[in-house]
C-alpha cells in the first residue's frame, strides 16, 4: 500500500515540479511589487475561467499539442526531434500553396487536400533527418535544429517573394478564401477545430503505442536498437517513418495555424510553438494521453500572461521567467526515478525497526498524557 502511494507520488512528479516552479515564481512577482496571489488569480481566471480567455487558450493549445505529439512519437524510439518548429513552417507553406494555387474545387474536397498537403510537407521535412540518422548515422538533434532555420527562411522567402500579396506592407500571401477556413468551436472567437483534431490524434497515438506491434517495436528500438535488430525489427525503416510521422504532426500544427487562425501564409507566423512542444513532451512524461493536459496548461500560462499583465501591470519578462522556471523544474523532476527495490528495502527496515522499538509516536503521546 505504502509502496503504491510512493509510486504514484513519483508518477505525479511533473505536477509537484510545476507547483514548486509557481512557488519560486511568486518570489519574482513579489520583487516586482505585486501580490503573487492576485497575480496568479488573474492569470488562471483569464486563461481558464473567462470565455474569451479560454478561447485564447484553446487557440494556442492546437499547435502546442500537435508539436508536443511530434516530439513524443520519436522519443519512444529514442530520437529527439527538435525540428517541430521547422515542420510547422513547412506544413503551413504546403497547405497555403494548396489552398491558393490549386484550381477551385468544392470545400469538402479541397480542405482535406490542404490538410494532407500540410501533413505531407511537414512529414517530408521530418523524413530528411530520419533518413540521415538511419542510413548515415548523423545526429538527429543537430540536423533538426539546422532544418528549423532553413524552413523559417524558406517560408520568409516565399511569403515575401513569389506568394506575397501585391502592395502588402508586410511579407504575407493573399488571403485564403473563407470556405476553406477551419470551423470554429466557440462562437465569436478564434478557437477552431484544430484542437479537437489534436486531441483525437493524441488518443490514437496512445492506443497505437500501447497496444500495437508498432508501439512495441518503437519501444524496443528506443531501449536497445541492437537488440531490436537481432529480434528482427527493421530499425532503419522504422526510424525514417517515425520521423515522417512526427514531421506530419508538426506539419498539421502549421496547417491549422494557416487554415484556422491566420488565413494567410505569414512571415514568422509561429512564435516558437515547436519548441513549446518539447516542454509539453517532458511535462507529459512522454505519454500522449497526458499531452493534451500539459499543452492546455502551458497554453493557459501563455494566454493568461497577457491578462495578468493588463490586470496587475506585471512585466511580461516576469511571466517568461516563470515559464522558464516551469521548464527547469519539470526537467529536473524527470531525473528522479522510482526505484521499487530500494523503496521496498527501506519500508522493510522501517517495519522491522517499528517491531523492535514499538511505535515511538504512540509512546510520546502516552508520555504527554
CSV table of C-alpha atoms in Angstrom, one decimal:
chain,number,residue,atom,x,y,z
A,1,UNK,CA,0.0,0.0,0.0
A,2,UNK,CA,2.7,2.4,1.0
A,3,UNK,CA,4.8,1.4,-1.9
A,4,UNK,CA,1.9,2.1,-4.3
A,5,UNK,CA,1.5,5.5,-2.8
A,6,UNK,CA,5.2,6.3,-3.3
A,7,UNK,CA,4.9,5.1,-6.9
A,8,UNK,CA,2.0,7.5,-7.6
A,9,UNK,CA,4.0,10.3,-5.9
A,10,UNK,CA,6.8,9.7,-8.4
A,11,UNK,CA,4.3,9.5,-11.3
A,12,UNK,CA,2.9,12.9,-10.4
A,13,UNK,CA,6.4,14.5,-10.1
A,14,UNK,CA,5.8,16.9,-13.0
A,15,UNK,CA,2.8,18.3,-11.1
A,16,UNK,CA,4.9,18.8,-8.0
A,17,UNK,CA,7.6,20.4,-10.2
A,18,UNK,CA,5.0,22.9,-11.7
A,19,UNK,CA,3.8,23.8,-8.2
A,20,UNK,CA,7.3,24.4,-7.0
A,21,UNK,CA,8.0,26.5,-10.1
A,22,UNK,CA,5.0,28.6,-9.4
A,23,UNK,CA,6.0,29.0,-5.8
A,24,UNK,CA,9.5,30.0,-6.9
A,25,UNK,CA,8.0,32.4,-9.4
A,26,UNK,CA,6.0,34.1,-6.7
A,27,UNK,CA,9.3,35.4,-5.4
A,28,UNK,CA,9.9,37.1,-8.7
A,29,UNK,CA,6.4,38.6,-8.6
A,30,UNK,CA,7.0,39.9,-5.1
A,31,UNK,CA,10.2,41.5,-6.2
A,32,UNK,CA,8.2,43.2,-8.9
A,33,UNK,CA,6.0,44.7,-6.2
A,34,UNK,CA,2.8,42.6,-6.9
A,35,UNK,CA,0.9,40.2,-4.7
A,36,UNK,CA,1.5,36.6,-6.1
A,37,UNK,CA,-1.9,35.6,-5.0
A,38,UNK,CA,-3.5,38.4,-7.0
A,39,UNK,CA,-1.3,37.8,-10.0
A,40,UNK,CA,-1.9,34.1,-10.2
A,41,UNK,CA,-5.6,34.5,-9.6
A,42,UNK,CA,-5.7,36.9,-12.6
A,43,UNK,CA,-3.6,34.5,-14.7
A,44,UNK,CA,-5.7,31.4,-14.1
A,45,UNK,CA,-9.0,33.3,-14.2
A,46,UNK,CA,-8.0,34.9,-17.5
A,47,UNK,CA,-6.8,31.7,-19.0
A,48,UNK,CA,-9.3,29.1,-17.9
A,49,UNK,CA,-12.4,30.7,-16.4
A,50,UNK,CA,-13.2,33.5,-18.8
A,51,UNK,CA,-15.0,32.7,-22.1
A,52,UNK,CA,-12.7,34.8,-24.2
A,53,UNK,CA,-9.6,33.8,-22.3
A,54,UNK,CA,-10.5,30.1,-22.6
A,55,UNK,CA,-10.9,30.5,-26.3
A,56,UNK,CA,-7.4,32.1,-26.5
A,57,UNK,CA,-6.0,29.2,-24.5
A,58,UNK,CA,-7.6,26.7,-26.9
A,59,UNK,CA,-6.2,28.6,-29.9
A,60,UNK,CA,-2.7,28.1,-28.6
A,61,UNK,CA,-3.4,24.6,-27.4
A,62,UNK,CA,-3.8,23.3,-31.0
A,63,UNK,CA,-0.3,23.9,-32.3
A,64,UNK,CA,1.4,23.3,-29.0
A,65,UNK,CA,-0.4,19.9,-28.6
A,66,UNK,CA,0.5,18.8,-32.1
A,67,UNK,CA,4.1,19.9,-31.7
A,68,UNK,CA,4.2,18.0,-28.4
A,69,UNK,CA,3.0,14.8,-30.1
A,70,UNK,CA,5.6,15.4,-32.8
A,71,UNK,CA,8.3,15.2,-30.1
A,72,UNK,CA,6.7,12.4,-28.1
A,73,UNK,CA,6.4,9.9,-31.0
A,74,UNK,CA,10.1,9.8,-32.0
A,75,UNK,CA,11.1,9.9,-28.3
A,76,UNK,CA,9.6,6.4,-27.9
A,77,UNK,CA,12.2,5.3,-30.5
A,78,UNK,CA,15.0,7.1,-28.7
A,79,UNK,CA,15.0,10.0,-31.2
A,80,UNK,CA,14.9,13.6,-30.1
A,81,UNK,CA,13.0,15.8,-32.6
A,82,UNK,CA,13.9,19.4,-32.0
A,83,UNK,CA,12.7,20.3,-35.5
A,84,UNK,CA,8.9,20.6,-34.9
A,85,UNK,CA,9.3,24.4,-35.4
A,86,UNK,CA,10.6,23.9,-38.9
A,87,UNK,CA,8.0,21.2,-39.6
A,88,UNK,CA,5.3,23.7,-38.6
A,89,UNK,CA,6.6,26.2,-41.1
A,90,UNK,CA,6.7,23.6,-43.9
A,91,UNK,CA,3.2,22.4,-43.1
A,92,UNK,CA,1.9,25.9,-43.2
A,93,UNK,CA,3.7,26.5,-46.5
A,94,UNK,CA,2.4,23.4,-48.2
A,95,UNK,CA,-1.2,23.9,-47.0
A,96,UNK,CA,-1.2,27.6,-48.1
A,97,UNK,CA,0.2,26.6,-51.5
A,98,UNK,CA,-2.6,24.0,-51.9
A,99,UNK,CA,-5.3,26.5,-50.8
A,100,UNK,CA,-4.1,29.4,-53.0
A,101,UNK,CA,-2.6,27.6,-56.1
A,102,UNK,CA,-4.9,24.6,-56.8
A,103,UNK,CA,-7.9,25.2,-59.0
A,104,UNK,CA,-11.3,25.9,-57.4
A,105,UNK,CA,-12.9,22.8,-56.0
A,106,UNK,CA,-15.7,22.1,-53.5
A,107,UNK,CA,-14.5,22.8,-49.9
A,108,UNK,CA,-15.3,19.2,-49.0
A,109,UNK,CA,-12.6,18.1,-51.4
A,110,UNK,CA,-10.1,20.9,-51.2
A,111,UNK,CA,-10.0,21.3,-47.4
A,112,UNK,CA,-8.8,17.7,-46.9
A,113,UNK,CA,-6.3,18.1,-49.7
A,114,UNK,CA,-4.9,21.2,-48.0
A,115,UNK,CA,-4.7,19.4,-44.7
A,116,UNK,CA,-3.0,16.4,-46.3
A,117,UNK,CA,-0.6,18.7,-48.2
A,118,UNK,CA,0.4,20.4,-44.9
A,119,UNK,CA,1.0,17.0,-43.2
A,120,UNK,CA,3.0,15.8,-46.3
A,121,UNK,CA,5.1,19.0,-46.2
A,122,UNK,CA,6.0,18.5,-42.5
A,123,UNK,CA,6.4,14.8,-43.0
A,124,UNK,CA,8.9,15.1,-45.8
A,125,UNK,CA,10.8,17.7,-43.8
A,126,UNK,CA,10.9,15.4,-40.8
A,127,UNK,CA,12.0,12.5,-43.1
A,128,UNK,CA,15.2,14.2,-44.0
A,129,UNK,CA,16.9,13.9,-40.6
A,130,UNK,CA,15.2,10.4,-40.2
A,131,UNK,CA,16.9,9.1,-43.3
A,132,UNK,CA,20.3,10.7,-42.5
A,133,UNK,CA,20.1,9.3,-39.0
A,134,UNK,CA,19.1,5.8,-40.1
A,135,UNK,CA,21.4,5.3,-43.1
A,136,UNK,CA,24.3,7.6,-42.3
A,137,UNK,CA,24.4,7.7,-38.5
A,138,UNK,CA,24.1,11.5,-38.4
A,139,UNK,CA,22.9,13.2,-35.2
A,140,UNK,CA,19.2,13.9,-35.5
A,141,UNK,CA,19.3,16.7,-32.9
A,142,UNK,CA,21.8,18.8,-34.8
A,143,UNK,CA,20.0,18.1,-38.1
A,144,UNK,CA,16.6,19.1,-36.9
A,145,UNK,CA,17.9,22.3,-35.3
A,146,UNK,CA,19.5,23.3,-38.5
A,147,UNK,CA,16.5,22.4,-40.6
A,148,UNK,CA,14.4,24.8,-38.4
A,149,UNK,CA,16.4,27.8,-39.6
A,150,UNK,CA,16.2,26.6,-43.2
A,151,UNK,CA,12.4,26.1,-43.1
A,152,UNK,CA,11.8,29.5,-41.5
A,153,UNK,CA,13.9,31.2,-44.1
A,154,UNK,CA,12.2,29.3,-47.0
A,155,UNK,CA,8.8,30.5,-45.7
A,156,UNK,CA,10.1,34.0,-45.3
A,157,UNK,CA,11.3,34.0,-48.9
A,158,UNK,CA,8.1,32.6,-50.3
A,159,UNK,CA,5.8,34.9,-48.2
A,160,UNK,CA,7.9,37.9,-49.1
A,161,UNK,CA,8.5,36.9,-52.7
A,162,UNK,CA,6.6,34.6,-55.1
A,163,UNK,CA,3.5,34.4,-52.9
A,164,UNK,CA,3.5,37.9,-51.4
A,165,UNK,CA,0.3,39.8,-51.8
A,166,UNK,CA,0.7,42.8,-54.2
A,167,UNK,CA,1.1,46.0,-52.2
A,168,UNK,CA,1.2,44.3,-48.8
A,169,UNK,CA,3.2,46.2,-46.2
A,170,UNK,CA,4.4,43.0,-44.6
A,171,UNK,CA,5.5,39.7,-46.1
A,172,UNK,CA,2.3,37.7,-46.3
A,173,UNK,CA,0.3,36.0,-49.0
A,174,UNK,CA,-3.1,36.5,-50.4
A,175,UNK,CA,-5.9,35.6,-48.1
A,176,UNK,CA,-7.3,32.1,-48.3
A,177,UNK,CA,-11.0,32.1,-49.2
A,178,UNK,CA,-13.4,31.7,-46.3
A,179,UNK,CA,-14.9,28.4,-47.4
A,180,UNK,CA,-11.5,26.7,-46.7
A,181,UNK,CA,-11.2,28.0,-43.2
A,182,UNK,CA,-11.5,25.5,-40.3
A,183,UNK,CA,-14.8,25.6,-38.4
A,184,UNK,CA,-14.9,27.4,-35.1
A,185,UNK,CA,-15.8,25.5,-31.9
A,186,UNK,CA,-16.7,28.6,-29.8
A,187,UNK,CA,-19.0,31.2,-31.2
A,188,UNK,CA,-17.5,34.6,-31.8
A,189,UNK,CA,-13.9,33.5,-31.1
A,190,UNK,CA,-10.9,32.3,-33.0
A,191,UNK,CA,-10.9,28.8,-31.3
A,192,UNK,CA,-11.0,26.4,-34.2
A,193,UNK,CA,-11.4,22.6,-34.7
A,194,UNK,CA,-7.6,22.1,-34.8
A,195,UNK,CA,-7.6,21.4,-31.1
A,196,UNK,CA,-10.2,18.7,-31.5
A,197,UNK,CA,-8.1,17.0,-34.2
A,198,UNK,CA,-5.1,17.3,-31.9
A,199,UNK,CA,-7.0,15.6,-29.0
A,200,UNK,CA,-8.2,12.8,-31.3
A,201,UNK,CA,-4.6,12.2,-32.6
A,202,UNK,CA,-3.3,12.1,-29.0
A,203,UNK,CA,-5.8,9.3,-28.2
A,204,UNK,CA,-5.0,7.4,-31.4
A,205,UNK,CA,-1.2,7.7,-30.7
A,206,UNK,CA,-1.7,6.4,-27.1
A,207,UNK,CA,-3.5,3.2,-28.3
A,208,UNK,CA,-1.1,2.6,-31.2
A,209,UNK,CA,1.9,2.9,-28.9
A,210,UNK,CA,0.4,0.9,-26.1
A,211,UNK,CA,-1.5,-1.9,-27.9
A,212,UNK,CA,0.1,-2.4,-31.4
A,213,UNK,CA,3.2,-4.1,-32.7
A,214,UNK,CA,4.4,-0.7,-34.0
A,215,UNK,CA,4.4,0.7,-30.5
A,216,UNK,CA,6.2,-2.4,-29.2
A,217,UNK,CA,8.8,-2.1,-31.9
A,218,UNK,CA,9.4,1.6,-31.2
A,219,UNK,CA,9.8,1.0,-27.5
A,220,UNK,CA,12.3,-1.8,-28.3
A,221,UNK,CA,14.3,0.4,-30.6
A,222,UNK,CA,14.3,3.2,-28.0
A,223,UNK,CA,15.6,0.9,-25.3
A,224,UNK,CA,18.1,-1.0,-27.4
A,225,UNK,CA,18.4,-0.7,-31.1
A,226,UNK,CA,20.9,-3.5,-31.4
A,227,UNK,CA,18.6,-5.9,-29.6
A,228,UNK,CA,15.7,-4.8,-31.7
A,229,UNK,CA,17.7,-5.5,-34.8
A,230,UNK,CA,18.5,-9.0,-33.5
A,231,UNK,CA,14.8,-9.5,-32.8
A,232,UNK,CA,14.0,-8.9,-36.5
A,233,UNK,CA,12.8,-5.3,-36.2
A,234,UNK,CA,13.7,-3.3,-39.3
A,235,UNK,CA,15.2,-0.5,-37.4
A,236,UNK,CA,16.2,1.8,-40.2
A,237,UNK,CA,12.8,2.0,-41.9
A,238,UNK,CA,11.2,2.5,-38.6
A,239,UNK,CA,13.5,5.5,-37.8
A,240,UNK,CA,12.7,7.0,-41.2
A,241,UNK,CA,8.9,6.6,-41.0
A,242,UNK,CA,8.6,7.6,-37.4
A,243,UNK,CA,10.4,10.8,-38.2
A,244,UNK,CA,8.0,11.2,-41.2
A,245,UNK,CA,5.0,10.7,-38.9
A,246,UNK,CA,6.4,13.2,-36.3
A,247,UNK,CA,7.0,15.7,-39.1
A,248,UNK,CA,3.5,15.2,-40.3
A,249,UNK,CA,2.1,16.1,-36.9
A,250,UNK,CA,4.2,19.2,-36.8
A,251,UNK,CA,3.0,20.0,-40.3
A,252,UNK,CA,-0.6,19.7,-39.2
A,253,UNK,CA,0.2,22.2,-36.5
A,254,UNK,CA,1.3,24.7,-39.1
A,255,UNK,CA,-1.6,23.8,-41.4
A,256,UNK,CA,-4.2,24.5,-38.7
A,257,UNK,CA,-2.5,27.8,-37.9
A,258,UNK,CA,-2.8,28.9,-41.5
A,259,UNK,CA,-6.3,27.5,-42.2
A,260,UNK,CA,-7.8,28.1,-38.7
A,261,UNK,CA,-6.3,31.3,-37.5
A,262,UNK,CA,-4.0,33.3,-39.8
A,263,UNK,CA,-5.9,32.6,-43.2
A,264,UNK,CA,-2.6,33.6,-44.9
A,265,UNK,CA,0.9,32.5,-45.1
A,266,UNK,CA,2.8,35.0,-42.9
A,267,UNK,CA,6.5,35.6,-42.5
A,268,UNK,CA,7.4,34.2,-39.0
A,269,UNK,CA,3.8,33.0,-38.3
A,270,UNK,CA,4.8,30.7,-35.4
A,271,UNK,CA,6.1,32.3,-32.2
A,272,UNK,CA,8.1,29.1,-31.2
A,273,UNK,CA,5.3,26.6,-30.9
A,274,UNK,CA,7.7,23.8,-32.0
A,275,UNK,CA,9.9,24.5,-29.0
A,276,UNK,CA,6.9,24.6,-26.7
A,277,UNK,CA,6.2,21.1,-27.9
A,278,UNK,CA,9.4,19.9,-26.3
A,279,UNK,CA,8.2,21.2,-23.0
A,280,UNK,CA,4.9,19.5,-23.4
A,281,UNK,CA,6.5,16.2,-24.2
A,282,UNK,CA,8.6,16.2,-21.0
A,283,UNK,CA,5.7,17.7,-18.9
A,284,UNK,CA,3.6,14.8,-20.1
A,285,UNK,CA,6.4,12.3,-19.3
A,286,UNK,CA,6.2,11.2,-23.0
A,287,UNK,CA,2.6,10.0,-22.5
A,288,UNK,CA,0.3,11.0,-25.4
A,289,UNK,CA,-2.7,10.8,-23.2
A,290,UNK,CA,-1.3,13.4,-20.8
A,291,UNK,CA,0.0,15.6,-23.6
A,292,UNK,CA,-3.4,17.4,-24.1
A,293,UNK,CA,-3.4,18.4,-20.4
A,294,UNK,CA,0.2,19.6,-20.5
A,295,UNK,CA,-0.4,21.5,-23.7
A,296,UNK,CA,-3.6,23.1,-22.3
A,297,UNK,CA,-1.8,24.1,-19.1
A,298,UNK,CA,1.2,25.6,-21.0
A,299,UNK,CA,-1.1,27.4,-23.4
A,300,UNK,CA,-3.0,28.8,-20.4
A,301,UNK,CA,0.2,30.2,-19.0
A,302,UNK,CA,0.8,32.0,-22.3
A,303,UNK,CA,-2.7,33.2,-22.7
A,304,UNK,CA,-3.2,34.2,-19.1
A,305,UNK,CA,0.1,36.1,-19.0
A,306,UNK,CA,-1.4,38.9,-21.1
A,307,UNK,CA,-4.4,39.1,-18.9
A,308,UNK,CA,-2.2,39.2,-15.8
A,309,UNK,CA,0.0,41.9,-17.4
A,310,UNK,CA,-3.0,44.1,-18.0
A,311,UNK,CA,-4.7,43.4,-14.7
A,312,UNK,CA,-1.7,43.9,-12.3
A,313,UNK,CA,0.8,45.6,-14.5
A,314,UNK,CA,3.4,42.8,-14.3
A,315,UNK,CA,6.1,42.9,-16.9
A,316,UNK,CA,5.9,40.2,-19.5
A,317,UNK,CA,9.5,39.3,-18.8
A,318,UNK,CA,8.5,38.0,-15.3
A,319,UNK,CA,5.9,35.7,-17.0
A,320,UNK,CA,8.6,34.4,-19.4
A,321,UNK,CA,10.9,33.8,-16.4
A,322,UNK,CA,8.2,31.8,-14.6
A,323,UNK,CA,7.6,29.8,-17.8
A,324,UNK,CA,11.4,29.1,-17.8
A,325,UNK,CA,11.2,28.0,-14.2
A,326,UNK,CA,8.5,25.6,-15.1
A,327,UNK,CA,10.7,24.1,-17.8
A,328,UNK,CA,13.7,23.8,-15.5
A,329,UNK,CA,11.8,22.3,-12.6
A,330,UNK,CA,10.0,19.8,-14.8
A,331,UNK,CA,13.2,18.8,-16.5
A,332,UNK,CA,14.9,18.3,-13.1
A,333,UNK,CA,11.9,16.3,-11.8
A,334,UNK,CA,12.4,13.7,-14.6
A,335,UNK,CA,15.8,12.9,-13.0
A,336,UNK,CA,14.0,11.4,-10.0
A,337,UNK,CA,13.2,7.8,-10.9
A,338,UNK,CA,11.1,5.4,-8.9
A,339,UNK,CA,13.2,2.5,-7.6
A,340,UNK,CA,10.9,-0.2,-6.3
A,341,UNK,CA,13.7,-2.4,-4.9
A,342,UNK,CA,15.2,0.5,-2.9
A,343,UNK,CA,11.9,1.7,-1.5
A,344,UNK,CA,10.9,-1.9,-0.6
A,345,UNK,CA,14.1,-2.4,1.3
A,346,UNK,CA,13.6,0.9,3.1
A,347,UNK,CA,10.0,0.1,4.1
A,348,UNK,CA,11.0,-3.4,5.3
A,349,UNK,CA,13.8,-1.8,7.5
A,350,UNK,CA,11.2,0.6,8.8
A,351,UNK,CA,8.7,-2.1,9.7
A,352,UNK,CA,11.4,-4.1,11.4
A,353,UNK,CA,12.5,-1.1,13.4
A,354,UNK,CA,8.9,-0.4,14.5
A,355,UNK,CA,8.5,-4.0,15.5
A,356,UNK,CA,11.7,-3.9,17.7
A,357,UNK,CA,11.2,-0.5,19.4
A,358,UNK,CA,7.4,-0.1,19.1
A,359,UNK,CA,5.5,2.9,17.8
A,360,UNK,CA,7.6,5.8,19.1
A,361,UNK,CA,4.9,8.3,18.3
A,362,UNK,CA,2.4,6.4,20.4
A,363,UNK,CA,4.9,6.3,23.3
A,364,UNK,CA,5.5,10.0,23.0
A,365,UNK,CA,1.7,10.7,23.1
A,366,UNK,CA,1.3,8.4,26.1
A,367,UNK,CA,4.1,10.2,28.0
A,368,UNK,CA,2.5,13.6,27.3
A,369,UNK,CA,-0.7,12.4,28.9
